[in-house]
Amino acid sequence: MNKIFFTLLIVMLCFSCKAQNQVSLNTNQSDDAKPKLVVGIVVDQMRYDYLTRFSNKFGEGGFKRLMNEGFNCKNNHFSYVPTYTGPGHASIYTGTTPKYHGIIANNWYDKEIKETVYCAGDDSVLAVGSESEAERMSPHRMKTTTFADENRLFTQMRGKSIGISIKDRGAILPAGHSANAAYWFRGKEEGNFISSTYYMKNLPKWVKDFNNSEAVESYLKVWNTLYNISTYTESGDDLNDFEEGFKGKETATFPYDLKKLYDKNAGFDILKNTPYGNSIVADFAIAALTGEQLGKDNITDVLTVSFSSTDYIGHNFGVNSKEVQDAYVRLDKDLERFLNTLDTQVGRGEYTVFLTADHGAIDVPTYLQSVKIPAGYINNKEVRTKLTNFLSKTYGATGLIENLSNNQIFLDRDKIKMLNLNLEDVQETIVNEVITYKHVDKVYSASTMNKTSFTTGIESLLQNGYNQKRSGDVILVPDTGFISYGRTGSTHGSGLNYDTHVPLLFFGKGISHGETVQKTEITDIAPTISALLGISFPNAAIGQPLEFVLD
């Protein structure tokens, strides 16, 4: 009996040791499974349908490689209003919405100091690489962490975080508060990538070398379509009434001689409005891989890259333009060479990429009107004048409105208190007045946002974008297809599908192959990457990891 017991004990110990070895092996595999580099790519103003509409013009190594070898979330949406660049980049990387991260717009009226502030502006720092007072930037207005911050904390600050974009906010907000660096493009007469004293005292040698290389100057050339313009059947006529174009050129039609147009279009800023702005970002991101030694060890680094020129081009020429189509055809080529460089410098299968957008865009309303689709324009000055007159008659006082911006009305609360008026009553009075205005679809007060919990519809999106401390007293929702903008070019900002539906592609190490039409939200990205890395989620993240994306 003792022999049998002893034999069973030996067998159990053997299985136990084997199991322990397997656990140890699996743990090591888990560590090895982490990518050496995570690359977050945001394409500014990219609607989801650009992936499908321009597909026949894409090669196999850019967008199609990400889709064919990675995971395509086809029904990905923003879950808040307003859909602008600053809130978009912040939400992608924090996994939460303006309600929590506090970036409620690109610019907003600050109720405390009674001035309009910029989402990345910071008077306590100075520009590095430029003497301009306009380039004093940091992430200090963003109230929460990004997944890049959490990776820095997890790795005891050994994992790097670098942000790159044409736009300062597109570089600064994604890289997070603890970033090693954020670099953005200073146009005008300079044409250089710069940073701020928030990150460093002097630009690194590799950045100075890039700025001195004349790489930027080489793009001051003729912009024509990459392929014969007659093959661009996925976009509208080149000559039309819906595009702004460039100063110094009579029509918004190809070709564009950028060197000739340089002086009348703010110098190097003209490159921002062409696909070459994206090419410059790709060039600089490739230089950063070597310059910052990204992905060179087993401690995960984070590189955030925002391609902003697509937004400038969309604003200028509109969703249906030949210029937008050419921008995406050329961006596809830039993505291909960037991915090929990652293969070479980091190692194929050693890095993870996601690609998404900070918002979509509406077709130019004048174009929509021309094809009998309901659309149009709202004049905010007229709204303010009409409302001011109404309030003056109602309360016998002027100056109750401090600011009207981002479809929000900010009231002078001190004056309301001085007049012994009830703030909520004034808010509701404005709601009942403004809802009668032409092309205003819905109006909500701050008290409604604070007291009512919405779970569906535009009301839920408004609430997710409403920050109690920073947002206004009354929120307006225009009719579908109506915008406050010029009559040429596209814009964005609503909670409608043309603004909320954007691509979401995952690719590389730890990512499954496949696709889904299940609805995903922009706030799911940061938790998914955090789960992949085994790190803490950003501190205010509300999204959920997309388990089906992870291999």
XYZ file of C-alpha atoms in Angstrom:
551
model
C 0.000 0.000 0.000
C 2.865 2.341 0.909
C 4.550 1.532 -2.434
C 1.370 2.451 -4.330
C 1.031 5.718 -2.408
C 4.702 6.538 -2.988
C 4.361 5.802 -6.715
C 1.285 8.051 -7.002
C 3.117 10.817 -5.111
C 6.066 10.648 -7.527
C 3.718 10.791 -10.552
C 1.861 13.792 -9.099
C 5.136 15.592 -8.427
C 6.277 14.922 -11.980
C 3.057 16.366 -13.409
C 3.345 19.326 -11.027
C 6.918 20.063 -12.166
C 5.871 19.737 -15.801
C 2.970 22.134 -15.231
C 5.278 24.614 -13.496
C 7.691 24.430 -16.423
C 4.811 25.050 -18.838
C 3.676 28.060 -16.823
C 7.198 29.421 -16.809
C 7.505 28.802 -20.543
C 4.179 30.488 -21.242
C 5.214 33.477 -19.139
C 8.396 33.816 -21.167
C 6.398 33.533 -24.386
C 4.094 36.256 -23.124
C 7.057 38.561 -22.534
C 8.488 37.742 -25.937
C 5.102 38.356 -27.530
C 5.254 42.046 -26.744
C 6.133 44.161 -29.771
C 9.357 46.109 -29.719
C 7.526 49.100 -31.089
C 3.895 50.217 -31.198
C 3.135 52.657 -34.014
C -0.107 54.604 -33.816
C -1.088 56.191 -37.133
C -3.845 58.786 -37.336
C -4.945 60.044 -40.745
C -6.564 63.426 -40.228
C -10.106 63.713 -41.699
C -10.191 60.167 -43.122
C -13.701 58.852 -43.716
C -14.067 55.063 -43.659
C -15.299 54.969 -47.249
C -11.951 56.277 -48.530
C -10.627 52.761 -47.892
C -13.219 51.307 -50.247
C -13.797 54.164 -52.700
C -10.121 54.534 -53.613
C -9.239 50.857 -53.214
C -8.631 50.249 -56.932
C -5.904 52.887 -56.918
C -4.058 51.509 -53.882
C -1.038 49.230 -54.162
C -0.550 46.055 -52.142
C 1.940 47.435 -49.600
C 0.067 50.271 -47.874
C -3.587 50.322 -46.833
C -4.210 46.934 -48.437
C -1.332 45.320 -46.566
C -2.778 46.513 -43.275
C -6.211 45.180 -44.248
C -5.104 41.878 -45.803
C -2.529 40.909 -43.181
C -4.125 42.578 -40.167
C -7.595 43.136 -38.726
C -10.162 45.520 -40.201
C -12.855 46.957 -37.921
C -15.310 48.169 -40.556
C -17.891 49.746 -38.269
C -15.712 51.948 -36.086
C -17.146 55.207 -34.731
C -16.503 58.161 -32.488
C -18.848 58.161 -29.522
C -19.003 61.877 -28.769
C -19.477 65.365 -30.174
C -17.563 67.433 -31.295
C -15.516 65.437 -33.798
C -12.503 67.731 -34.098
C -8.754 67.087 -34.374
C -7.737 67.860 -30.789
C -10.483 65.807 -29.114
C -9.985 63.044 -31.697
C -6.286 62.548 -31.041
C -6.798 62.780 -27.286
C -9.636 60.242 -27.311
C -7.768 57.716 -29.469
C -4.820 57.561 -27.109
C -6.553 58.045 -23.737
C -9.407 55.620 -24.378
C -11.920 58.151 -23.112
C -13.925 61.169 -24.317
C -13.828 64.946 -23.766
C -16.126 64.456 -20.776
C -13.088 63.117 -18.928
C -9.901 64.074 -20.790
C -11.022 67.694 -21.081
C -9.973 68.435 -24.670
C -13.423 69.660 -25.683
C -12.361 71.275 -28.990
C -9.306 72.588 -30.809
C -9.999 76.013 -29.312
C -12.575 76.749 -26.650
C -13.783 79.579 -24.467
C -12.290 79.290 -20.983
C -15.013 80.281 -18.521
C -12.536 81.014 -15.731
C -10.132 83.360 -17.495
C -12.786 84.501 -20.008
C -10.541 83.982 -23.012
C -10.374 81.505 -25.876
C -7.630 78.933 -25.299
C -5.921 76.447 -27.612
C -5.876 72.744 -26.741
C -2.060 72.492 -26.859
C -1.142 76.094 -26.057
C 1.088 76.698 -23.031
C 2.542 80.126 -22.213
C 4.826 78.583 -19.594
C 7.054 76.995 -22.261
C 8.994 78.226 -25.264
C 9.463 76.850 -28.761
C 12.636 74.882 -29.476
C 13.908 75.191 -33.036
C 11.947 78.350 -33.753
C 11.783 81.889 -32.401
C 8.025 82.042 -32.962
C 5.846 82.942 -29.984
C 3.020 80.999 -31.657
C 4.697 77.633 -31.053
C 4.610 77.471 -27.243
C 2.983 74.070 -26.814
C 2.504 71.201 -24.347
C -0.154 68.618 -23.347
C -0.948 70.345 -20.028
C -4.652 70.886 -20.829
C -5.241 67.150 -21.311
C -6.403 65.868 -17.926
C -5.744 62.123 -18.295
C -2.997 59.704 -19.338
C -2.487 58.076 -22.732
C -1.449 54.466 -23.238
C 1.986 55.869 -24.119
C 2.121 57.402 -20.613
C 1.132 54.087 -19.075
C 3.825 52.298 -21.079
C 6.381 54.807 -19.805
C 5.278 54.172 -16.212
C 5.227 50.390 -16.684
C 8.763 50.307 -18.116
C 10.171 52.666 -15.491
C 10.510 55.323 -18.177
C 12.758 53.084 -20.296
C 10.207 52.666 -23.083
C 10.312 55.740 -25.285
C 7.340 57.810 -26.447
C 7.737 60.035 -29.511
C 5.000 62.024 -31.283
C 5.261 63.343 -34.860
C 2.873 65.385 -37.004
C 2.520 68.423 -39.213
C 0.114 69.766 -36.557
C 1.362 70.450 -33.042
C -1.763 68.955 -31.436
C -1.428 65.847 -33.620
C 2.040 65.234 -32.192
C 1.609 66.415 -28.611
C -1.648 64.890 -27.375
C -1.034 61.290 -28.550
C 2.514 61.090 -27.142
C 1.225 61.935 -23.670
C 2.420 63.921 -20.687
C 5.594 61.922 -20.056
C 6.743 61.747 -23.685
C 10.401 61.947 -24.541
C 9.554 64.299 -27.376
C 6.878 65.646 -29.684
C 7.867 67.186 -33.006
C 5.693 69.235 -35.332
C 6.186 71.260 -38.494
C 6.752 75.011 -38.462
C 5.941 76.333 -41.935
C 5.955 80.019 -42.907
C 9.493 80.989 -43.904
C 11.141 78.260 -41.781
C 10.031 74.820 -42.997
C 11.448 72.915 -40.018
C 10.364 70.374 -37.429
C 10.383 71.897 -33.964
C 9.466 71.108 -30.350
C 9.144 72.989 -27.054
C 10.939 73.356 -23.736
C 8.308 71.092 -22.205
C 10.368 68.267 -23.713
C 13.906 69.557 -24.256
C 16.254 72.524 -24.308
C 17.714 71.835 -27.742
C 16.735 69.770 -30.757
C 18.631 66.466 -31.056
C 21.321 66.256 -33.709
C 19.233 63.982 -35.932
C 16.416 66.569 -36.033
C 18.847 69.368 -36.840
C 20.363 67.193 -39.569
C 16.925 66.573 -41.049
C 16.074 70.274 -40.963
C 19.365 71.094 -42.661
C 19.019 68.398 -45.322
C 16.743 70.393 -47.654
C 14.351 67.422 -47.677
C 11.443 69.824 -47.131
C 12.580 72.229 -49.861
C 12.634 69.377 -52.363
C 8.830 69.197 -52.212
C 8.401 72.751 -53.501
C 7.630 71.446 -56.969
C 4.666 70.863 -59.231
C 1.791 68.911 -57.686
C 0.012 66.940 -60.370
C -2.011 63.744 -60.037
C 0.122 60.653 -59.513
C -1.773 58.810 -62.249
C -3.528 60.212 -65.295
C -6.349 62.404 -64.017
C -8.790 60.736 -66.422
C -8.446 57.533 -64.366
C -9.590 59.274 -61.174
C -13.185 58.210 -61.735
C -13.827 57.841 -57.991
C -14.007 61.618 -57.511
C -15.809 64.580 -59.069
C -14.837 66.966 -61.857
C -11.560 68.807 -61.388
C -13.141 72.140 -62.297
C -16.189 72.862 -60.142
C -17.728 75.446 -57.825
C -17.074 73.627 -54.551
C -13.336 74.183 -53.977
C -11.277 77.094 -52.632
C -7.829 76.424 -54.132
C -4.679 78.495 -53.637
C -4.076 82.232 -53.715
C -2.379 83.230 -56.949
C -4.063 80.517 -59.050
C -7.301 81.384 -60.787
C -8.864 77.917 -60.661
C -8.635 75.032 -58.200
C -7.425 72.633 -60.878
C -4.313 70.544 -61.500
C -1.417 71.117 -61.841
C -0.218 73.338 -58.967
C 3.227 74.929 -59.181
C 4.056 75.115 -55.465
C 7.258 77.077 -55.866
C 5.400 79.704 -57.870
C 2.573 79.830 -55.299
C 4.935 79.847 -52.284
C 4.941 83.590 -51.526
C 1.167 84.120 -51.701
C 0.343 81.061 -49.567
C 2.337 81.603 -46.353
C 5.595 80.109 -47.587
C 6.192 76.523 -46.517
C 2.637 76.355 -45.176
C 1.522 75.584 -48.722
C 3.063 72.118 -48.340
C 0.608 71.373 -45.537
C -2.162 71.703 -48.127
C -0.680 69.085 -50.455
C 0.119 65.364 -50.231
C 3.768 66.354 -49.837
C 3.013 67.385 -46.259
C 2.290 63.711 -45.540
C 5.459 62.706 -47.379
C 7.478 65.057 -45.162
C 5.948 63.437 -42.060
C 6.794 59.974 -43.413
C 10.373 61.123 -44.118
C 10.696 62.505 -40.594
C 9.140 59.418 -38.970
C 11.615 57.210 -40.831
C 14.467 59.436 -39.644
C 13.122 59.165 -36.079
C 13.356 55.375 -36.120
C 17.125 55.641 -36.388
C 17.566 58.945 -34.583
C 15.651 57.800 -31.493
C 16.718 54.134 -31.790
C 13.113 52.997 -31.603
C 12.327 49.295 -31.324
C 15.956 48.321 -30.835
C 15.505 46.308 -27.628
C 12.826 44.254 -25.853
C 11.402 47.254 -24.001
C 8.405 48.473 -25.992
C 8.621 51.965 -27.459
C 5.687 54.014 -28.785
C 5.775 56.137 -31.934
C 2.710 58.205 -32.776
C 2.423 59.539 -36.330
C -0.364 61.829 -37.521
C -0.754 62.568 -41.223
C -2.475 65.955 -41.180
C -2.295 67.129 -44.784
C -5.373 65.116 -45.694
C -7.324 67.407 -43.358
C -5.947 70.607 -44.872
C -6.731 69.294 -48.365
C -10.229 68.232 -47.360
C -10.988 71.620 -45.844
C -9.705 73.342 -48.977
C -11.072 71.142 -51.755
C -13.795 68.948 -50.258
C -14.555 65.257 -49.830
C -15.362 64.620 -53.500
C -12.342 66.374 -55.028
C -9.595 65.027 -57.271
C -7.170 66.598 -54.802
C -8.436 64.438 -51.929
C -8.260 61.312 -54.070
C -4.684 62.057 -55.119
C -3.757 62.713 -51.484
C -4.874 59.205 -50.504
C -3.259 57.542 -53.516
C 0.022 59.200 -52.566
C -0.434 58.510 -48.832
C -0.786 54.832 -49.714
C 2.713 54.998 -51.230
C 4.092 56.775 -48.151
C 2.557 54.127 -45.883
C 4.165 51.398 -47.965
C 7.662 52.814 -47.660
C 7.131 53.489 -43.948
C 6.026 49.877 -43.334
C 8.941 48.588 -45.403
C 11.315 50.643 -43.256
C 9.753 49.222 -40.100
C 10.322 45.728 -41.532
C 13.991 46.523 -42.078
C 14.829 48.555 -38.982
C 12.614 46.984 -36.306
C 12.005 43.599 -37.909
C 9.061 42.113 -39.727
C 6.706 40.713 -37.114
C 8.376 42.634 -34.280
C 6.161 45.722 -34.270
C 2.441 46.501 -33.993
C 0.569 49.186 -35.921
C -2.898 50.611 -35.686
C -4.338 53.094 -38.156
C -7.408 55.215 -37.590
C -8.630 58.798 -38.043
C -9.482 61.682 -35.733
C -12.788 62.370 -37.540
C -14.409 62.139 -40.950
C -15.956 64.970 -42.982
C -19.123 66.046 -44.734
C -19.437 66.481 -48.482
C -19.478 70.162 -49.420
C -23.091 71.236 -48.751
C -23.269 73.242 -51.983
C -22.340 70.055 -53.845
C -24.968 68.076 -51.933
C -27.531 70.730 -52.817
C -26.583 70.380 -56.483
C -27.562 66.694 -56.380
C -30.748 67.393 -54.360
C -29.531 66.098 -51.004
C -30.652 68.226 -48.023
C -27.737 70.363 -46.812
C -26.790 73.947 -46.161
C -25.203 76.502 -43.870
C -25.816 78.137 -40.498
C -24.672 81.715 -39.854
C -23.510 81.923 -36.231
C -23.406 85.728 -36.353
C -27.095 85.820 -37.255
C -27.896 83.355 -34.480
C -26.030 85.471 -31.950
C -27.656 88.721 -33.089
C -31.145 87.235 -32.990
C -30.584 85.632 -29.585
C -29.009 88.792 -28.137
C -32.048 90.826 -29.158
C -34.359 88.217 -27.647
C -32.525 88.188 -24.316
C -32.446 91.985 -24.211
C -36.211 92.139 -24.619
C -36.819 89.274 -22.189
C -34.565 90.379 -19.339
C -34.047 94.067 -20.074
C -30.292 93.619 -20.108
C -27.480 93.236 -22.625
C -24.258 91.272 -22.543
C -25.692 88.032 -21.171
C -23.857 86.043 -23.862
C -20.087 85.907 -23.379
C -19.232 83.597 -26.228
C -20.767 81.470 -28.982
C -18.432 78.831 -30.421
C -18.306 75.118 -31.222
C -22.130 75.110 -31.272
C -22.143 76.128 -27.613
C -23.420 79.275 -25.896
C -21.471 80.568 -22.902
C -23.349 82.925 -20.582
C -22.007 85.695 -18.353
C -22.814 84.011 -15.061
C -21.647 86.964 -12.976
C -24.095 89.245 -14.760
C -26.910 86.717 -14.411
C -26.212 86.547 -10.681
C -26.056 90.338 -10.425
C -29.500 90.562 -12.068
C -30.844 87.995 -9.578
C -31.743 85.636 -12.420
C -31.831 81.876 -12.025
C -29.121 80.340 -14.233
C -31.096 77.205 -15.097
C -34.150 79.277 -15.980
C -32.061 81.409 -18.344
C -30.558 78.306 -19.932
C -33.992 76.759 -20.522
C -35.363 80.040 -21.864
C -32.561 80.043 -24.439
C -33.244 76.389 -25.293
C -36.904 77.163 -25.984
C -35.952 80.179 -28.107
C -33.126 78.716 -30.186
C -35.007 75.517 -31.025
C -37.321 77.711 -33.111
C -34.444 78.950 -35.295
C -34.118 77.699 -38.835
C -31.851 74.663 -39.362
C -31.395 74.055 -35.623
C -32.380 70.448 -34.941
C -31.900 70.105 -31.184
C -30.873 72.281 -28.242
C -29.885 71.177 -24.727
C -28.942 73.041 -21.574
C -26.006 72.350 -19.286
C -28.433 71.459 -16.517
C -29.926 68.739 -18.736
C -26.448 67.383 -19.507
C -25.636 67.316 -15.787
C -28.882 65.845 -14.507
C -29.953 63.359 -17.186
C -28.118 60.191 -18.166
C -28.429 59.432 -21.879
C -27.426 56.044 -23.271
C -28.378 56.274 -26.958
C -28.668 58.717 -29.816
C -27.131 62.134 -30.360
C -27.907 62.995 -26.738
C -25.457 60.334 -25.558
C -22.774 61.648 -27.915
C -23.308 65.189 -26.658
C -23.018 64.031 -23.078
C -19.792 62.130 -23.791
C -18.373 65.340 -25.220
C -19.671 67.552 -22.433
C -17.149 68.510 -19.758
C -18.931 70.072 -16.804
C -16.098 72.465 -15.989
C -15.191 73.521 -19.530
C -18.281 73.238 -21.744
C -20.945 75.873 -22.351
C -24.373 76.614 -20.919
C -26.364 75.631 -24.009
C -25.508 73.156 -26.806
C -26.908 73.448 -30.346
C -27.271 70.600 -32.842
C -27.676 71.738 -36.481
C -29.866 69.910 -38.967
C -28.263 66.966 -40.778
C -26.011 68.255 -43.546
C -25.883 71.824 -42.198
C -22.605 73.381 -41.107
C -21.180 76.713 -40.007
C -18.472 77.099 -42.638
C -17.613 78.703 -45.970
C -19.344 77.603 -49.155
C -16.272 75.782 -50.491
C -14.425 72.851 -48.945
C -15.429 70.323 -46.288
C -15.513 70.427 -42.526
C -16.510 68.193 -39.604
C -17.595 68.223 -35.980
C -21.011 66.538 -35.811
C -22.186 63.235 -34.366
C -23.435 62.045 -37.758
C -21.984 59.096 -39.648
C -20.029 61.190 -42.127
C -18.025 62.545 -39.159
C -18.002 59.553 -36.783
C -17.354 56.583 -39.102
C -13.593 56.193 -39.542
C -11.168 53.351 -40.322
C -9.656 51.156 -37.633
C -6.942 48.759 -38.786
C -4.671 46.691 -36.539
C -1.562 45.010 -37.919
C 1.565 43.195 -36.796
C 2.731 41.385 -33.704
C -0.047 40.038 -31.492
C -2.790 40.895 -33.973
C -5.236 38.414 -35.505
C -6.108 38.356 -39.207
C -9.714 39.107 -40.031
C -12.445 41.713 -40.165
C -15.694 42.568 -38.438
C -18.756 44.744 -38.950
C -19.447 44.627 -35.211
C -19.548 48.185 -33.913
C -16.358 49.350 -32.251
C -15.629 52.726 -30.743
C -12.586 54.952 -30.865
C -12.190 54.625 -27.096
C -11.537 50.868 -27.516
C -8.139 51.430 -29.153
C -6.104 52.428 -26.089
C -7.434 49.562 -23.909
C -6.731 47.105 -26.742
C -3.106 48.224 -27.064
C -2.784 48.277 -23.269
C -4.047 44.691 -23.085
C -1.600 43.677 -25.816
C 1.266 45.170 -23.807
C 0.023 43.911 -20.439
C 0.102 47.407 -18.956
C -2.380 49.511 -17.014
C -5.152 51.101 -19.026
C -5.020 54.906 -19.294
C -6.333 56.244 -16.000
C -9.739 57.432 -17.279
C -10.270 54.944 -20.125
C -13.884 53.905 -20.655
C -13.380 51.702 -23.740
C -13.038 47.919 -23.770
C -10.233 45.787 -25.243
C -11.211 44.305 -28.595
C -10.459 40.697 -27.715
C -11.167 39.424 -31.241
C -8.377 41.648 -32.582
C -5.700 40.139 -30.327
C -3.994 36.945 -31.435
